[in-house]
């Protein structure tokens, strides 16, 4: 069959969008990656940097699953472009451990059975970290409010709320 | 309950995978990347009902970067989860039956290119009249309205009818007869992880499929059938499932398509569905209309019940054959019912197929039953809890429809939940606008029969003992978050008296692990637990004599505890587990054993009796306290109390988690969530924002009470916990709302518009259609089959 003349739209899809060298600071390390400028930070993290700990649930900013930290704030990585994230301090769930020691939130979530399928947990841990960094001893309602943008379909939230409070108290789990 | 001393069972331990899930180490399906990987996309029908005149894929295939394009012609073999209703095609061949029905698949070097290629596929559709409701399906007359051709009557997938005991006599004995109608709208699972699958076809002509699936074994069968490959050439690996709730229990188009595309291209192919696609894939809660007629004595004791259900099944059969039976099966396992008639029918409609969602076919009738009991109690002037307490089923009994009850903690669940919620002081005594409601329920601990009838075990476990004292446990079960991997580790650790941390668990890989039928019907703890205990027993028969010989002690005096095999009478005379394993391996060679489990035979044997039996029934009760603002109809949930008879809590943290998650899911269903469609067949709410589900702010405090009954059929006495606790919460909310503001909403979800219409006296009762059900299969209980008890 004769080859069809390609449309300009097809060209764009084939060649991909314009690429750029991105310089990102992720979990304290400088990472350089040549990637499409159209990619969301979520895509850059997962596909270019192989940091697959960050999950996706809708890629529309509706579920909170892809939450990462940018300069200490919880941000939906599906709504931010990779190119917008240069010069920022990015923290993903992979950056929560320190010298192979889990963060108190990670320990509390594991100890209290706050993870079921676990898919929403990276986003919830990072959102909770922002809360505790800013408000080390939140009330139950403050925890609820802070996590209200992170959907979890498994747990009914009860053990998640308890785990955040346990981490805030700085106690070991059971 | 007899007290037992356990070292692992009953302890609030971490799940074996808990920390991996907190660090981002857990590899879900979409986290897997392989060299040379291609990306797939599915072209889906924009019409709810249409005939495919032609499909032209040439333009798409010529696009640079596209490796393969397939259509229904490439995968004509039909499949489906139930062997007798295989009416699905990986890609529609002649017809599309719902908006979203896949018609073509593309593999390309990027997702964007694959999407681009979809726009170059030309499908010529002959649009047919869509059938979008139960009533339209029942009224279908013309051939063009017929959605499938294999079923006898247009758009009726399955109609069933049973009569147990003498219903005529039962109603004649009744002092009062109540007739009510109910509607339970459909809703979907909405797991946070979208569907995802990846396939690789290797140089040795073997196919590997990774998928986020709850049923790798049934997927294995479906792939073999559709692809024409022997099962021995296919390896299915179920990746950790990021939420299932029943929604990942069917074999799916996208799984078969990536397999075929990998075979054609010789390259790995991955597909991840979008959130919007996930809403259309569905397989969730069936919309069900119900009619319930119940006859009672003045004291409230049930004399007879006649129950009818009409299920809106969507475009394909899926699990529907089982679902229609489930809408009638478990009415009998909570309260004594001497006569019971059930008629149910599942209809085809041009909407995404419905299937199993947590509670599979039983939350709808449980809602109807428990709300009607509330109405009965009120009419008779009896406290609704007292009404139930006087007629609870007995342990070790057989119900009127032939279901064997082993243990029941229902009475204890009722008493505990009522005491904690202070029921007697609150019921009918809270101020207008605030109310309290109660309901009870029961669920199966695993289906008593496999989906494919055969004599093989439902669950298999293989254990390998390592030099050095490690243990590797192999099992086909798939952890969907409920903790099935941990259950295996706990069971084996308990049996051998070792630390669960010394156990490695290898699961859900058809090349490596013995078959387990899957994470559905709340079967996994009971079935894999029993299989694991059996395998441990075989290894103990090897290890204990070896230890006895080494310690010069009789085997009777030996116990396995704290990582040792030691004397019961002189615990200091001991050898370590690791040393014993080495000695045993030196003596007998490589050490391993298998264990199997099949549920006990059930007492009834009429056609259709396969749905409902189980090794044991769990029991749950719930009390809901809420306020409803009569001006806005806004509902505020104050607290949920829930008591669950789990037989024995393997790990109380995990059981509580299942209970709390079930409460949450029930609250979404009763107050917010709806899977509803426009006349065009389009989903009204195909996004997380529009499909409202509860966040932390809408989820009230939940107080969980675990009741243990030490069931003889269960491993260490355990029953199910994952699904049953959803059931009573929905009717308890409806009953609490009535206590608060005096209106009955007999339709789920209970939304403010319905409440306001009810307050204004404008809410119509649910209309239930007429249907000429087949003559009932009659079965009388007690035909010489006694209660079987595990010895």
Short mmCIF file of N, CA, C and O in Angstrom, two decimals, chain B residues 35 66 81 156 167 221 228 236 238 244 260 269 411 425 462 468 490 496 512 538 587 595 607 631 702 714 720 741 788:
data_model
loop_
_atom_site.label_atom_id
_atom_site.label_comp_id
_atom_site.label_asym_id
_atom_site.label_seq_id
_atom_site.Cartn_x
_atom_site.Cartn_y
_atom_site.Cartn_z
N UNK B 35 12.38 -3.51 28.67
CA UNK B 35 13.03 -2.98 27.46
C UNK B 35 12.18 -3.26 26.22
O UNK B 35 11.54 -4.29 26.13
N UNK B 66 3.53 2.77 14.94
CA UNK B 66 2.48 1.81 15.31
C UNK B 66 2.94 0.42 14.91
O UNK B 66 3.33 0.18 13.77
N UNK B 81 -16.38 -14.93 32.74
CA UNK B 81 -15.95 -15.55 33.99
C UNK B 81 -16.72 -16.84 34.27
O UNK B 81 -16.15 -17.81 34.75
N UNK B 156 -33.42 -11.21 28.53
CA UNK B 156 -33.50 -11.86 29.83
C UNK B 156 -32.34 -12.84 29.92
O UNK B 156 -32.29 -13.84 29.21
N UNK B 167 -44.96 -21.99 51.54
CA UNK B 167 -45.15 -20.54 51.65
C UNK B 167 -46.63 -20.21 51.84
O UNK B 167 -46.98 -19.29 52.60
N UNK B 221 -7.19 -19.21 32.59
CA UNK B 221 -8.10 -20.01 31.77
C UNK B 221 -8.60 -19.21 30.55
O UNK B 221 -8.64 -19.72 29.43
N UNK B 228 -5.90 -19.42 22.23
CA UNK B 228 -5.61 -20.73 21.67
C UNK B 228 -4.25 -21.27 22.09
O UNK B 228 -3.63 -22.04 21.36
N UNK B 236 0.63 -16.30 34.33
CA UNK B 236 -0.07 -15.09 34.80
C UNK B 236 0.51 -14.70 36.15
O UNK B 236 0.58 -15.53 37.07
N UNK B 238 -0.17 -12.03 39.03
CA UNK B 238 -1.01 -10.95 39.55
C UNK B 238 -0.10 -10.05 40.37
O UNK B 238 0.53 -10.49 41.33
N UNK B 244 -9.38 -3.51 44.83
CA UNK B 244 -10.16 -4.36 43.93
C UNK B 244 -11.64 -4.25 44.22
O UNK B 244 -12.41 -3.79 43.40
N UNK B 260 -2.36 -10.55 23.04
CA UNK B 260 -2.37 -10.79 21.58
C UNK B 260 -1.37 -9.85 20.89
O UNK B 260 -0.63 -10.27 19.99
N UNK B 269 4.10 -5.45 25.81
CA UNK B 269 3.05 -4.43 25.57
C UNK B 269 2.34 -4.16 26.89
O UNK B 269 1.91 -5.09 27.57
N UNK B 411 -26.10 -13.09 68.18
CA UNK B 411 -26.67 -12.58 69.43
C UNK B 411 -25.66 -11.69 70.15
O UNK B 411 -25.97 -10.58 70.59
N UNK B 425 -31.52 3.75 75.45
CA UNK B 425 -31.75 5.14 75.90
C UNK B 425 -31.97 6.09 74.73
O UNK B 425 -32.44 7.20 74.94
N UNK B 462 2.14 -24.57 49.08
CA UNK B 462 3.34 -25.40 49.07
C UNK B 462 4.35 -24.72 49.98
O UNK B 462 4.51 -23.50 49.92
N UNK B 468 19.00 -23.39 57.37
CA UNK B 468 19.11 -22.11 58.08
C UNK B 468 17.81 -21.70 58.74
O UNK B 468 17.75 -20.67 59.40
N UNK B 490 1.38 -15.64 58.90
CA UNK B 490 0.93 -15.83 60.29
C UNK B 490 0.57 -17.30 60.55
O UNK B 490 0.90 -17.86 61.61
N UNK B 496 4.52 -23.46 63.25
CA UNK B 496 5.90 -23.86 63.50
C UNK B 496 6.52 -23.15 64.70
O UNK B 496 7.68 -23.41 65.04
N UNK B 512 4.76 -20.45 39.48
CA UNK B 512 5.45 -20.81 40.72
C UNK B 512 4.53 -21.35 41.80
O UNK B 512 4.98 -22.10 42.67
N UNK B 538 2.08 -31.81 57.58
CA UNK B 538 2.91 -32.84 56.93
C UNK B 538 4.38 -32.65 57.30
O UNK B 538 5.10 -33.63 57.51
N UNK B 587 18.63 -36.23 56.79
CA UNK B 587 18.06 -37.57 56.89
C UNK B 587 17.16 -37.91 55.70
O UNK B 587 17.20 -39.00 55.16
N UNK B 595 -0.28 -28.51 50.88
CA UNK B 595 -1.56 -28.64 51.56
C UNK B 595 -2.65 -28.16 50.64
O UNK B 595 -2.41 -27.30 49.77
N UNK B 607 -31.04 -27.79 41.79
CA UNK B 607 -30.37 -26.95 40.80
C UNK B 607 -30.40 -25.49 41.29
O UNK B 607 -31.46 -24.95 41.56
N UNK B 631 -34.62 21.18 56.78
CA UNK B 631 -34.67 22.25 55.78
C UNK B 631 -33.85 21.89 54.54
O UNK B 631 -34.29 22.07 53.42
N UNK B 702 -15.81 5.52 63.70
CA UNK B 702 -16.31 4.14 63.60
C UNK B 702 -15.79 3.38 64.81
O UNK B 702 -14.58 3.38 65.06
N UNK B 714 -12.88 -23.04 60.29
CA UNK B 714 -11.90 -22.03 59.93
C UNK B 714 -10.52 -22.32 60.47
O UNK B 714 -10.37 -23.02 61.48
N UNK B 720 -14.77 -14.99 57.64
CA UNK B 720 -14.44 -13.85 56.79
C UNK B 720 -14.61 -12.51 57.53
O UNK B 720 -15.29 -12.42 58.55
N UNK B 741 -36.26 11.76 61.33
CA UNK B 741 -37.22 12.72 60.76
C UNK B 741 -38.52 12.07 60.30
O UNK B 741 -39.38 12.74 59.73
N UNK B 788 -23.17 -31.54 59.16
CA UNK B 788 -21.82 -32.12 59.16
C UNK B 788 -20.91 -31.25 60.01
O UNK B 788 -20.91 -30.04 59.86
#
